[in-house]
Every structure is written in structure tokens, then in C-alpha cells.
Coordinates of C-alpha atoms and ligand atoms in Angstrom, one line a residue:
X828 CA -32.8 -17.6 -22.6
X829 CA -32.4 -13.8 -23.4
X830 CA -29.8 -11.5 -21.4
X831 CA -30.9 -8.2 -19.3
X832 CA -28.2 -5.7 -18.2
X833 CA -27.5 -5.2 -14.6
X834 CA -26.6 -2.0 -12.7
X835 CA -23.0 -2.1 -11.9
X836 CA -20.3 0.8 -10.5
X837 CA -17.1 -1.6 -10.3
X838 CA -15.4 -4.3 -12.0
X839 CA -12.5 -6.3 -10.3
X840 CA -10.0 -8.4 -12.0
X841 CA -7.2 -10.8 -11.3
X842 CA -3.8 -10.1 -11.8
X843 CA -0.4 -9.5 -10.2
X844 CA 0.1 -5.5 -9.5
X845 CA -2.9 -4.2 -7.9
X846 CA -4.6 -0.7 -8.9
X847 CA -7.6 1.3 -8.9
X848 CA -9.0 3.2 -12.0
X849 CA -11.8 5.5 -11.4
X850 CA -14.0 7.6 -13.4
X851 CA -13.3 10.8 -11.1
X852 CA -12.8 14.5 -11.6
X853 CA -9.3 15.4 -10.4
X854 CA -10.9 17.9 -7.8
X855 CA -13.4 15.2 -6.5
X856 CA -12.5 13.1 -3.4
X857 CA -9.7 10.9 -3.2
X858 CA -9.5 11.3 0.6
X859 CA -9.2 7.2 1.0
X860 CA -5.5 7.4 -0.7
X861 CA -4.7 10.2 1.5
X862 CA -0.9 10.2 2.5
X863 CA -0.1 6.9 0.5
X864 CA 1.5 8.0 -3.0
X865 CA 5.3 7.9 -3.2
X866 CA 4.5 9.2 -6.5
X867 CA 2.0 12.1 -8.5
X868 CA 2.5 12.4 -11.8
X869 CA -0.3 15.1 -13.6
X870 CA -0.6 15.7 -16.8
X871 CA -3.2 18.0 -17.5
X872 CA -4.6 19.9 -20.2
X873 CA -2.3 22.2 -21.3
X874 CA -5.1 25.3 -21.9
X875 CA -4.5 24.4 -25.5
X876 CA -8.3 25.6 -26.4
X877 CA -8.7 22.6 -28.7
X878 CA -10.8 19.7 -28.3
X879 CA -9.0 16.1 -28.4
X880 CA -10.3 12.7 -29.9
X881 CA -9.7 8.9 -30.0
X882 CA -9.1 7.4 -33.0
X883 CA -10.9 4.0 -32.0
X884 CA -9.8 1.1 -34.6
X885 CA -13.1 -1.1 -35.6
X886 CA -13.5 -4.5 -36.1
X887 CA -10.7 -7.4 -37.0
X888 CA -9.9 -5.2 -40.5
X889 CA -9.7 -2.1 -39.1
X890 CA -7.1 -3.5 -36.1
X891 CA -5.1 -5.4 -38.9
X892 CA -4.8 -1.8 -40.9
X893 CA -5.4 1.0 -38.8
X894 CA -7.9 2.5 -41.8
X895 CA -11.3 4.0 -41.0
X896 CA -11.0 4.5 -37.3
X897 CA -14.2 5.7 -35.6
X898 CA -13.3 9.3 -34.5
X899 CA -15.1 10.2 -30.4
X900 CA -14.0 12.8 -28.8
X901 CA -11.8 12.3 -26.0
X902 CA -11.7 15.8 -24.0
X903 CA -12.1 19.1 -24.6
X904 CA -9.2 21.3 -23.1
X905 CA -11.3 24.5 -24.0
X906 CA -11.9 26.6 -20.2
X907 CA -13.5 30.1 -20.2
X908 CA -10.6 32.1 -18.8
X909 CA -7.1 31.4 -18.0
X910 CA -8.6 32.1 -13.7
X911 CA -11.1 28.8 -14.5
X912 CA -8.2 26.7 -15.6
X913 CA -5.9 27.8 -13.0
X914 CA -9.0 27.3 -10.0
X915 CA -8.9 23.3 -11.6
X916 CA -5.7 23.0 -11.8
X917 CA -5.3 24.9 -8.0
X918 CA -7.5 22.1 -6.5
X919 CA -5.8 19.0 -8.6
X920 CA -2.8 19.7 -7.0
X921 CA -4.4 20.6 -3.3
X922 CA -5.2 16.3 -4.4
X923 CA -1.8 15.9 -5.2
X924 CA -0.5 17.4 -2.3
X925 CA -3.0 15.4 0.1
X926 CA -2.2 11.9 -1.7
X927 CA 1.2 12.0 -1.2
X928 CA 3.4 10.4 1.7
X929 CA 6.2 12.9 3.2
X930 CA 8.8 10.9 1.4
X931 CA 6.9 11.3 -2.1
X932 CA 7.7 13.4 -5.4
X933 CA 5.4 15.0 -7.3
X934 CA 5.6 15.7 -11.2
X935 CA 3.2 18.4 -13.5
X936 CA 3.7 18.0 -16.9
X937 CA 2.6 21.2 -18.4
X938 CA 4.2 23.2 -22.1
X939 CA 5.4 26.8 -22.2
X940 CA 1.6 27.8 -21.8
X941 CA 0.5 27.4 -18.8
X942 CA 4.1 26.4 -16.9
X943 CA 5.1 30.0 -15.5
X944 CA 1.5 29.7 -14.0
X945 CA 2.0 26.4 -12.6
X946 CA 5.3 27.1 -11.0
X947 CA 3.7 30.1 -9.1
X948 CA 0.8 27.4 -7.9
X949 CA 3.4 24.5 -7.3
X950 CA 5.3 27.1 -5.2
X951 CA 2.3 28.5 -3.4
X952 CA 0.6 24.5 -2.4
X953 CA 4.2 22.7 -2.0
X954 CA 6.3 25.4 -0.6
X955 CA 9.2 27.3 -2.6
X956 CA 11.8 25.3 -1.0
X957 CA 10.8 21.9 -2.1
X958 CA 10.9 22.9 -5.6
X959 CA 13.3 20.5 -7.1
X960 CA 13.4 20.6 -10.7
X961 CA 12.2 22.0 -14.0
X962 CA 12.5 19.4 -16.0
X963 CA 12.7 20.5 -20.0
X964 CA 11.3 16.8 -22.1
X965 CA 12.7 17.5 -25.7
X966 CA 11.6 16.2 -28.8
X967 CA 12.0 16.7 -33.1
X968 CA 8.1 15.6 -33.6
X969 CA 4.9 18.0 -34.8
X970 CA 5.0 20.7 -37.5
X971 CA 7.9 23.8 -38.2
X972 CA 7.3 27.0 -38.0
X973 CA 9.0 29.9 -40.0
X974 CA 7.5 33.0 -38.0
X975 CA 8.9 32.0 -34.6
X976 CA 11.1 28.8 -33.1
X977 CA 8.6 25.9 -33.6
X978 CA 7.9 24.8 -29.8
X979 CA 9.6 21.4 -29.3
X980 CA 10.1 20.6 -25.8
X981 CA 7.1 20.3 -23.0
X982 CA 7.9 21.5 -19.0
X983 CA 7.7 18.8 -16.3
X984 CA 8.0 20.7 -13.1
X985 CA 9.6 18.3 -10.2
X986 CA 8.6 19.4 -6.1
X987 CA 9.0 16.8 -3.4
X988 CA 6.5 16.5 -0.4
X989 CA 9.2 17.3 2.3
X990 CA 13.0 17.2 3.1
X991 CA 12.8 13.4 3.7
X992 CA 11.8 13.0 -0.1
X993 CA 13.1 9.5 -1.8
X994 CA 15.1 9.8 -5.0
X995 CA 16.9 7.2 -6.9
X996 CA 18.8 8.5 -9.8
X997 CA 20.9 5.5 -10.4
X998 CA 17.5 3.6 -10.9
X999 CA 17.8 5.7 -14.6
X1000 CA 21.3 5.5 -15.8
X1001 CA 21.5 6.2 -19.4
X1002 CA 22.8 3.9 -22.2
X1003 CA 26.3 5.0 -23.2
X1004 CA 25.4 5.8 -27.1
X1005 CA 22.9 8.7 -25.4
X1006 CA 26.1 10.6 -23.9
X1007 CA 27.6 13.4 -26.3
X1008 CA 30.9 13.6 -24.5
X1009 CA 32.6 14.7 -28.6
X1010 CA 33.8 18.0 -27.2
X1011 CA 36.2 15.8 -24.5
X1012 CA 39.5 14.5 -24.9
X1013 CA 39.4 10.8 -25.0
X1014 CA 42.2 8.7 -22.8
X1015 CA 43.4 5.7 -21.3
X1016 CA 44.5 5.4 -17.4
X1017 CA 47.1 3.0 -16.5
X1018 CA 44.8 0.3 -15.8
X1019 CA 43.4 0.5 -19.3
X1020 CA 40.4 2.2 -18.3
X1021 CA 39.4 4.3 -21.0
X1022 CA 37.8 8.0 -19.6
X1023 CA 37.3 11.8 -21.0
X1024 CA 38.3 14.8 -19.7
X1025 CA 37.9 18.2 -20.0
X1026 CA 39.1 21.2 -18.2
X1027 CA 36.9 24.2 -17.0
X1028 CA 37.0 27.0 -14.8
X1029 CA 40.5 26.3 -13.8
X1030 CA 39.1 22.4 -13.1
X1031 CA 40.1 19.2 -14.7
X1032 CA 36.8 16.8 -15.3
X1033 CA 37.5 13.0 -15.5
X1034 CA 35.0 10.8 -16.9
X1035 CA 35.7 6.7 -16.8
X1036 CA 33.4 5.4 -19.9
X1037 CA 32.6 2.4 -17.8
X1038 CA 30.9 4.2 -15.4
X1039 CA 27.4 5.1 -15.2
X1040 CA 26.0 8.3 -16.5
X1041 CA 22.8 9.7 -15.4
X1042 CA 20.1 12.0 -16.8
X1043 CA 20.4 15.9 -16.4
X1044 CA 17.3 18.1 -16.1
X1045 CA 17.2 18.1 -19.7
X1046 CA 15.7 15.0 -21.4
X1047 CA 16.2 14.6 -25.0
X1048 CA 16.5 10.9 -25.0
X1049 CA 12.9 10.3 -24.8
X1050 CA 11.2 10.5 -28.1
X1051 CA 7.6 11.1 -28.6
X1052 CA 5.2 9.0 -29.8
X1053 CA 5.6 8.3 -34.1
X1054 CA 2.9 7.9 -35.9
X1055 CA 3.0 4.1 -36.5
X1056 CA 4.3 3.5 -32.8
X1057 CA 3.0 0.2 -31.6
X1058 CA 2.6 1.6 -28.0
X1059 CA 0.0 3.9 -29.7
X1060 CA -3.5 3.5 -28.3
X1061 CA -5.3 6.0 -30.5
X1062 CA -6.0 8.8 -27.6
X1063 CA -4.3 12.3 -28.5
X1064 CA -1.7 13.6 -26.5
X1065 CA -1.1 10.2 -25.4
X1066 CA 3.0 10.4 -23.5
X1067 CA 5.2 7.9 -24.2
X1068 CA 6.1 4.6 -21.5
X1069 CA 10.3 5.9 -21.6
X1070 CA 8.8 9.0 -20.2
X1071 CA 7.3 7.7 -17.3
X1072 CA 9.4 4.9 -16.5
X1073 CA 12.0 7.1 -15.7
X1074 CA 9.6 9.0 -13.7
X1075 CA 8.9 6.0 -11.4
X1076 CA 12.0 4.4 -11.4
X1077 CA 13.7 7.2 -9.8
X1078 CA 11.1 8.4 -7.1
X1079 CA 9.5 5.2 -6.2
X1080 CA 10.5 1.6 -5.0
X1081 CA 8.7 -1.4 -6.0
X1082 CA 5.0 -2.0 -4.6
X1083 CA 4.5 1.7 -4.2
X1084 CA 1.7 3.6 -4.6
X1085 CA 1.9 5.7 -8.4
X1086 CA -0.9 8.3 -9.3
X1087 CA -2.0 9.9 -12.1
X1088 CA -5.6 12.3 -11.6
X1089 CA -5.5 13.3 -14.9
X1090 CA -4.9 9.7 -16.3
X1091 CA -5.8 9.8 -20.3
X1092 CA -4.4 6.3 -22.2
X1093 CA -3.1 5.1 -18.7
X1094 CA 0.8 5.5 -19.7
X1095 CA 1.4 6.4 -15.7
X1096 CA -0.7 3.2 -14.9
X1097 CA 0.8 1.0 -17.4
X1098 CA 4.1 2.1 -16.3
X1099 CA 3.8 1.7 -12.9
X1100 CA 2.7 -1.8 -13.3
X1101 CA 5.1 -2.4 -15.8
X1102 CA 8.1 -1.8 -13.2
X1103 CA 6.0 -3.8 -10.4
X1104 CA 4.1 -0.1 -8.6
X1105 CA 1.0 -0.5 -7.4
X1106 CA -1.2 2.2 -9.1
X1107 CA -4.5 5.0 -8.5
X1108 CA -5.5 6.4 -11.8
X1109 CA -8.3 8.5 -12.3
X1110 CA -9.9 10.8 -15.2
X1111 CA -13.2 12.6 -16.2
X1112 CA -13.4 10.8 -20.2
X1113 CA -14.8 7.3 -20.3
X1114 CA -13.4 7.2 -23.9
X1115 CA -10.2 7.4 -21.8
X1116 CA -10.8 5.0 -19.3
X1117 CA -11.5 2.4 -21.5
X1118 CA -8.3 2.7 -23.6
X1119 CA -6.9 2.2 -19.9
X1120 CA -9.1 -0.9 -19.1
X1121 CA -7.3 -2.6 -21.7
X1122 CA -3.8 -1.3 -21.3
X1123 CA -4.4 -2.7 -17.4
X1124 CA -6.5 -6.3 -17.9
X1125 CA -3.2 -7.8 -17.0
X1126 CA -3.2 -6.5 -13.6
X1127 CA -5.5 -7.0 -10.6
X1128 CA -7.5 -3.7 -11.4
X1129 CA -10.6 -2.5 -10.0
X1130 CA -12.6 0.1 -12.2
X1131 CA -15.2 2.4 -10.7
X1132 CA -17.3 3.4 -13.2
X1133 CA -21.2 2.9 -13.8
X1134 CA -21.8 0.8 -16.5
X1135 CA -24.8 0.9 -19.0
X1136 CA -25.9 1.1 -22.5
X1137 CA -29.9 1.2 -22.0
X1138 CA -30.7 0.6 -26.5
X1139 CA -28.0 -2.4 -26.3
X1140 CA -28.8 -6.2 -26.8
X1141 CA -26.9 -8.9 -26.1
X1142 CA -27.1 -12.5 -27.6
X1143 CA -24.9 -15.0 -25.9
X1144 CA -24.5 -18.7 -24.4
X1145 CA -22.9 -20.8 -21.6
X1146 CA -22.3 -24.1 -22.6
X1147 CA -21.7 -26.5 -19.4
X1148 CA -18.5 -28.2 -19.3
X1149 CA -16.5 -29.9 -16.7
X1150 CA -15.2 -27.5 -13.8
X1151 CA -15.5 -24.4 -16.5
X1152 CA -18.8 -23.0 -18.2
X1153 CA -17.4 -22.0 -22.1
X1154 CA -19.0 -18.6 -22.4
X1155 CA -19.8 -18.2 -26.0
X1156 CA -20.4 -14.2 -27.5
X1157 CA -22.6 -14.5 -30.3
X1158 CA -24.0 -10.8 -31.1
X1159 CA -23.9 -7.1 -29.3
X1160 CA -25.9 -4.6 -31.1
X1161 CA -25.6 -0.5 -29.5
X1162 CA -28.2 0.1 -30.6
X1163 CA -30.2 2.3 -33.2
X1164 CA -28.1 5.3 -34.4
X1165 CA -24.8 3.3 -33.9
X1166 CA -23.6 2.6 -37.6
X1167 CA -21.7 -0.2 -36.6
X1168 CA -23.4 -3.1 -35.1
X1169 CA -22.6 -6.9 -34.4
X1170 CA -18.8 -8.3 -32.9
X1171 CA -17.6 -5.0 -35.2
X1172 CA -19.0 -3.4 -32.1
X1173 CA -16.9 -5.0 -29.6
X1174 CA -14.0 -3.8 -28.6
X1175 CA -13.0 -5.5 -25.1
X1176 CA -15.5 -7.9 -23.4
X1177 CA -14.7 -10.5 -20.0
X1178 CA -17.1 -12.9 -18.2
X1179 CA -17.0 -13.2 -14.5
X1180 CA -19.4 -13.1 -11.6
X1181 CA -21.7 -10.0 -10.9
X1182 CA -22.3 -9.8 -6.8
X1183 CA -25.2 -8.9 -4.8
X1184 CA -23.5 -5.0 -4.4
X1185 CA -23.7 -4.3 -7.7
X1186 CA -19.7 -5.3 -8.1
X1187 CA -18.6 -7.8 -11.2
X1188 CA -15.8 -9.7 -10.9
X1189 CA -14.1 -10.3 -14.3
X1190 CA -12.5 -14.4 -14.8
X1191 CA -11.5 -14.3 -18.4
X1192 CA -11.1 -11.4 -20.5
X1193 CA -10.6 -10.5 -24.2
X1194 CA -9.9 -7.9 -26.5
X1195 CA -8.9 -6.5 -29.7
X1196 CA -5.3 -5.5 -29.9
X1197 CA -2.7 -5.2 -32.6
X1198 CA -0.9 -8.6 -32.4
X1199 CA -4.7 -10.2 -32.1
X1200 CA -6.9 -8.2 -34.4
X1201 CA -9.3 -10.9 -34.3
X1202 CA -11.8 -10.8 -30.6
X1203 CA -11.9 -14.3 -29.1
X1204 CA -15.9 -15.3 -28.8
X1205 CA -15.2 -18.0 -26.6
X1206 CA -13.9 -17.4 -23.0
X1207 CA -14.0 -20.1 -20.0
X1208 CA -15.7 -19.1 -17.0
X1209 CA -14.7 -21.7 -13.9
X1210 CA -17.9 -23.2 -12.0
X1211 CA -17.9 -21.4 -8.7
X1212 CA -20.7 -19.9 -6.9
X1213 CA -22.1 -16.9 -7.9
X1214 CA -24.1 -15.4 -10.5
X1215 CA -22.7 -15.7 -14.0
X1216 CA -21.9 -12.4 -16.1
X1217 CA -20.6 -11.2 -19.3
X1218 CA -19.2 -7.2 -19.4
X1219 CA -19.3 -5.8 -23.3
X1220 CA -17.0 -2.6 -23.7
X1221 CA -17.9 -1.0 -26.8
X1222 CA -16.3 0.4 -29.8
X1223 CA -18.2 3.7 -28.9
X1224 CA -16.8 4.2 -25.2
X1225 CA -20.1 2.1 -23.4
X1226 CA -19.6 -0.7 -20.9
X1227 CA -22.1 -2.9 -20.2
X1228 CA -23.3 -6.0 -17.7
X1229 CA -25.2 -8.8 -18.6
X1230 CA -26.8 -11.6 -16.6
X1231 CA -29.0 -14.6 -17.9
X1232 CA -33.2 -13.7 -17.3
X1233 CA -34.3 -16.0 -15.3
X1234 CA -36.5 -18.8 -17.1
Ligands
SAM2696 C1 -3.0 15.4 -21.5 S1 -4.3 14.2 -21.3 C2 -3.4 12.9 -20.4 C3 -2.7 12.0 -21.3 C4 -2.0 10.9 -20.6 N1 -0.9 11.3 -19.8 C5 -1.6 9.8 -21.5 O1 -0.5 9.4 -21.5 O2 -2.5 9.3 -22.2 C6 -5.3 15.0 -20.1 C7 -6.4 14.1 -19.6 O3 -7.1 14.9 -18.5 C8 -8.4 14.5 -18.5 N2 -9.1 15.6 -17.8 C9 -9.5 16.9 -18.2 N3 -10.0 17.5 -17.1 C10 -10.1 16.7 -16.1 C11 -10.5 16.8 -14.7 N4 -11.0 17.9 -14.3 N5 -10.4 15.7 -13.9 C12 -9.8 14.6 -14.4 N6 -9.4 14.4 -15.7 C13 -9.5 15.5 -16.5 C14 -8.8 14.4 -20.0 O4 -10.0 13.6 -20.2 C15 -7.5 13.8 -20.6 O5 -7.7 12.4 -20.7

């Protein structure tokens, strides 16, 4: 029996913490979240004028070694005028501003280029007075400069919804070995407590070691990605998890609502479910939201996003067992043009049911990751009723749904 694709726009899966990943302009419409995010985190392009990629890792070789990725582009962060990026960024945060609850916080993640910008936007849509924070992430990563102070920290500017805004800073404390405290005089109370003190301004400063230190407005704690990091899903400009844990942690609770409009690799997603958050993640790059897909399988995610890959064929069997089908992948080809063809080709692929609305809802799922170069081409698919589908996500950024012809 051959396989035929069939028009889809969502996928559901099963999982614990429940989110939404849409292929969706930040500006577009995301009036059905309105007032429900305890947290926005945006990180936008930065008006960088260079184009980004994703260095996509091919076949069981290429995951086991990281050589020979396939290079797509990702995004371009290239805008006519300084007034066009500003007017996309203006109506990203009018989103923002909507989505959020009057107890939520809202974060923009910006670098020295566009910030002073921003600030004057943030203070415009949120109101001066519910300014909170520039936050100032430093790092030691990217290239030296001798003509000027190499740039080395990024802007995250911090404004709450209203007065009534919730913020949790012993949900961050920091590990003790992050606290330079070198410049205090170390000593011993007459408990035994050990503390440092300093004197300032005619003030004395105690500090019990034992106690619980928290983060300032300057974070350099948080490294950025390395090169060989294992968190590394191959999309530029991709932030580290640290980062937005302690984003989170602070301004939400667990089971709240996280967003992210301008979501990339997912880190704001993957955090958020990490720390038990429910999330809405959204972005304009399929490339990107299928380096999310797979950061998120985990979790009870729907994805909005058509699928289709019209030059694709698909060979594939279900072998009838008891109370599961075994779904058996034998060969994907994209299709002319696409140098690499067969399993090589598959990057993520789940089998499920596809409903009478177009919807498929994913049972088992595999895909190619780090610690299992190697793609599984068996999955089971339990016998309930519906109608049998297999989704392929490709190596070059398609997604596609199968279903058996009929005989
Ligand atoms: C700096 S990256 C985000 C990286 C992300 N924080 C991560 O950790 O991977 C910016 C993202 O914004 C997306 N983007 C650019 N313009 C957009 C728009 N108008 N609406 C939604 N997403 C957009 C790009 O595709 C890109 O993935």
C-alpha cells in the first residue's frame, strides 16, 4: 500500500507541562492568550544587519561528530531603516503588553544597539514608572577588539505590568563560590557563625556566609553558550537555559503561563517546562520551530504550523500486533534537488492519529539527538480508533503527514 500526505495545521502531543508553539509573526494575533502570561520574555533581533543560520547535524555520523552540518538559514535580522525595526518591535511589545496578567513581568533582551531605543518604547507602552530594571548579562565569549572595548555583555530591560507585579528573588539565590566578598573582612560571631563585614559611608555591613545571597542587576554568572556545549541545538544566537531559568524562577510560580514571540531554539519554552510553567512560544522561521519541536516532544505541546513537502515520498509499514500497531519507517526521500535522501533525511518523525479537522495527534515519537545519534525506525502505535499517521520532520526544516491510500 503506498502513503499520500495529508493537509494538516496542528500536531498535539502527550506529555506533562502543556504548551502551544505556533508559527506566528510577533505582531500577528495572539488575542486568545490575552491577559494570561505571568511572564514575557523577547528576544529579538538585535538590528544586527546580518543573516543567521542553523547548523543542522545529518544522519547517525553526522550526530555522533558534529562534522558536515547542512547549513539553512535561520533569519535574517537585516530591516530597511532603524523606523522599520523599531514599528516591529513597537507592535511585539503592544503583544507583550496585551498577553500579560496585571501581576506579570516582562523582559526584552536587546545589546547596546538597539537598547536606548527600546527603553524609550518600553517606557512609552508600559509606563515610566513600572520600569524595574536594566539588567546588564555579562559574558568573556566572541572575538577582541583592539580599536574599541570588545562588546561583552547584552541589555535585558525588566518592566512589570502594574504595581501588583509578582517577584520572587529568593526563587534565584546564588551558589556561595559566585559571591566575590575578597575586599570584606572575614569573622566569627559568638555563635560561631562565620560573616564579612565592611564599613561604608559611615555604615557597618554584616554578611553571615550561611545566608542566602541573591543576584544584583548585574549577571555575570551566567555564561554563554561554548562551542561544544551539549545544550547547543545548532540555531545562532541560541541563549543559554541558566539565563532563563532565572528569568522564570523569579517572576513566575509553577503552572504559569511563560511567553516567548520571538522564540528561536525554544530556550524560554524549554525552560519553562523545565521548572514545571506552562508555555506560548511563537516565531516566524520554521527552521526554528523545529529545533523547538524537539527540545518540547517531552511535553504535551501543540504546534500550529501547516505541514507539507509536495516532491516527498514516503515508504513505510504497520505491522499488526496485539493492542499496538509497530509502525515501521523504511525510506523518506525530499525530493529532487535535496542532496541528501533516505533515513539521512530524517531528522524527527512520530506516528499518531490524523483527525477529521486536519489535526494529528502524535503517540510515539523519535528523533536524532546527541546521546541517540541513531533514529529509531520502529515506533508503537496503540490500536484505538482513528486514522493511522506517520509525521516526517526533515533535515531541511519540512514537516510532513502521511496516511495509508486506501486499497
Ligand atoms: C535572537 S533569536 C531568538 C533566540 C532564542 N531566544 C533562543 O534561545 O534560541 C530571534 C528570533 O526571532 C525570530 N523573528 C524575527 N522576526 C520575527 C517576527 N517578526 N516575529 C516572530 N519571530 C521573529 C527569528 O526567526 C529568530 O528565531
Amino acid at each position: 500500500m503506498g502513503w499520500v500526505q495529508a493537509p494538516c495545521h496542528q500536531e498535539t502531543h502527550l506529555g506533562a507541562t502543556a504548551g502551544d508553539l505556533l508559527l506566528r509573526d510577533a505582531r500577528g494575533d495572539f488575542s486568545a492568550w490575552k491577559g494570561q502570561a505571568q511572564c514575557v520574555y523577547l528576544d529579538p533581533p538585535f538590528l544586527t544587519g546580518e543573516d543567521y543560520y542553523l547548523r543542522m547535524r545529518v544522519g547517525e555520523k553526522g550526530w555522533e561528530t558534529g562534522k558536515n552540518p547542512l547549513i539553512l538559514p535561520a533569519y535574517s535580522d537585516r530591516y530597511d531603516s532603524r523606523a522599520d525595526y523599531l514599528a516591529m518591535l513597537r507592535a511585539a511589545l503592544e503583544n507583550a503588553k496585551m498577553l500579560l496578567n496585571e501581576t506579570g513581568s516582562f523582559f526584552l533582551h536587546l545589546d547596546s544597539r538597539a537598547a536606548a531605543h527600546a527603553r524609550l518604547l518600553c517606557d512609552e507602552i508600559f509606563g515610566e514608572s513600572n520600569f524595574v530594571n536594566e539588567i546588564i548579562w555579562a559574558y568573556q565569549t566572541g572575538g577582541r577588539s583592539m580599536k574599541r572595548f570588545s562588546s561583552k555583555h547584552d541589555v535585558i530591560l525588566f518592566y512589570r505590568k502594574s504595581r501588583r507585579h509578582y517577584f520572587n528573588i529568593t526563587a534565584v539565590p546564588l551558589p556561595r563560590s559566585e559571591i566575590r566578598s575578597n575586599h570584606m573582612r572575614r569573622c566569627v560571631d559568638e555563635n560561631g557563625r562565620s560573616y564579612r563585614t565592611i564599613q561604608s559611608g559611615g555604615k557597618t555591613y554584616t554578611y553571615y556566609d550561611d545566608e542566602p545571597v541573591y543576584p544584583g542587576d548585574v549577571w555575570a554568572d551566567v555564561s554563554h553558550l561554548q562551542q561544544k556545549d551539549p545544550q547547543r541545538t545548532g540555531y545562532d544566537t541560541q541563549k543559554p537555559m541558566a539565563l532563563l531559568n532565572r528569568i522564570i524562577l523569579c517572576s513566575t510560580r509553577p503552572g504559569d503561563l511563560v511567553c516567548d514571540l520571538f522564540c528561536g531554539s525554544g530556550t524560554t519554552a524549554a525552560a519553562a517546562a523545565h521548572n514545571g510553567r506552562r508555555y506560548l512560544a511563537a516565531d516566524i522561521s520554521m527552521a526554528a520551530l523545529n529545533v523547538c519541536r524537539k527540545r518540547l516532544l517531552h511535553t504535551a505541546l501543540t504546534l500550529t504550523a501547516p505541514t507539507g513537502c509536495p516532491d516527498a515520498t514516503l515508504n513505510a509499514e504497520f505491522i499488526p500486533g496485539i493492542a499496538f500497531h509497530d509502525a515501521h519507517l523504511i525510506r523518506y526521500d525530499p525530493g529532487p534537488d535535496r542532496p541528501v535522501t533516505g533515513l539521512d533525511a530524517v531528522d524527527q518523525w512520530s506516528v499518531g492519529f490524523y483527525d477529521d479537522r486536519g489535526v494529528f495527534h502524535a503517540q510515539a515519537n523519535a528523533a536524532r539527538r546527541r546521546q541517540s545519534p541513531a533514529l529509531p525506525e520502529m515506533l508503537q502505535l496503540p490500536q484505538l480508533r482513528g486514522t493511522p499517521a506517520i509525521l516526517i520532520a526533515d533535515i531541511y526544516g519540512n514537516r510532513s503527514v502521511w496516511l495509508q491510500e486506501e486499497a
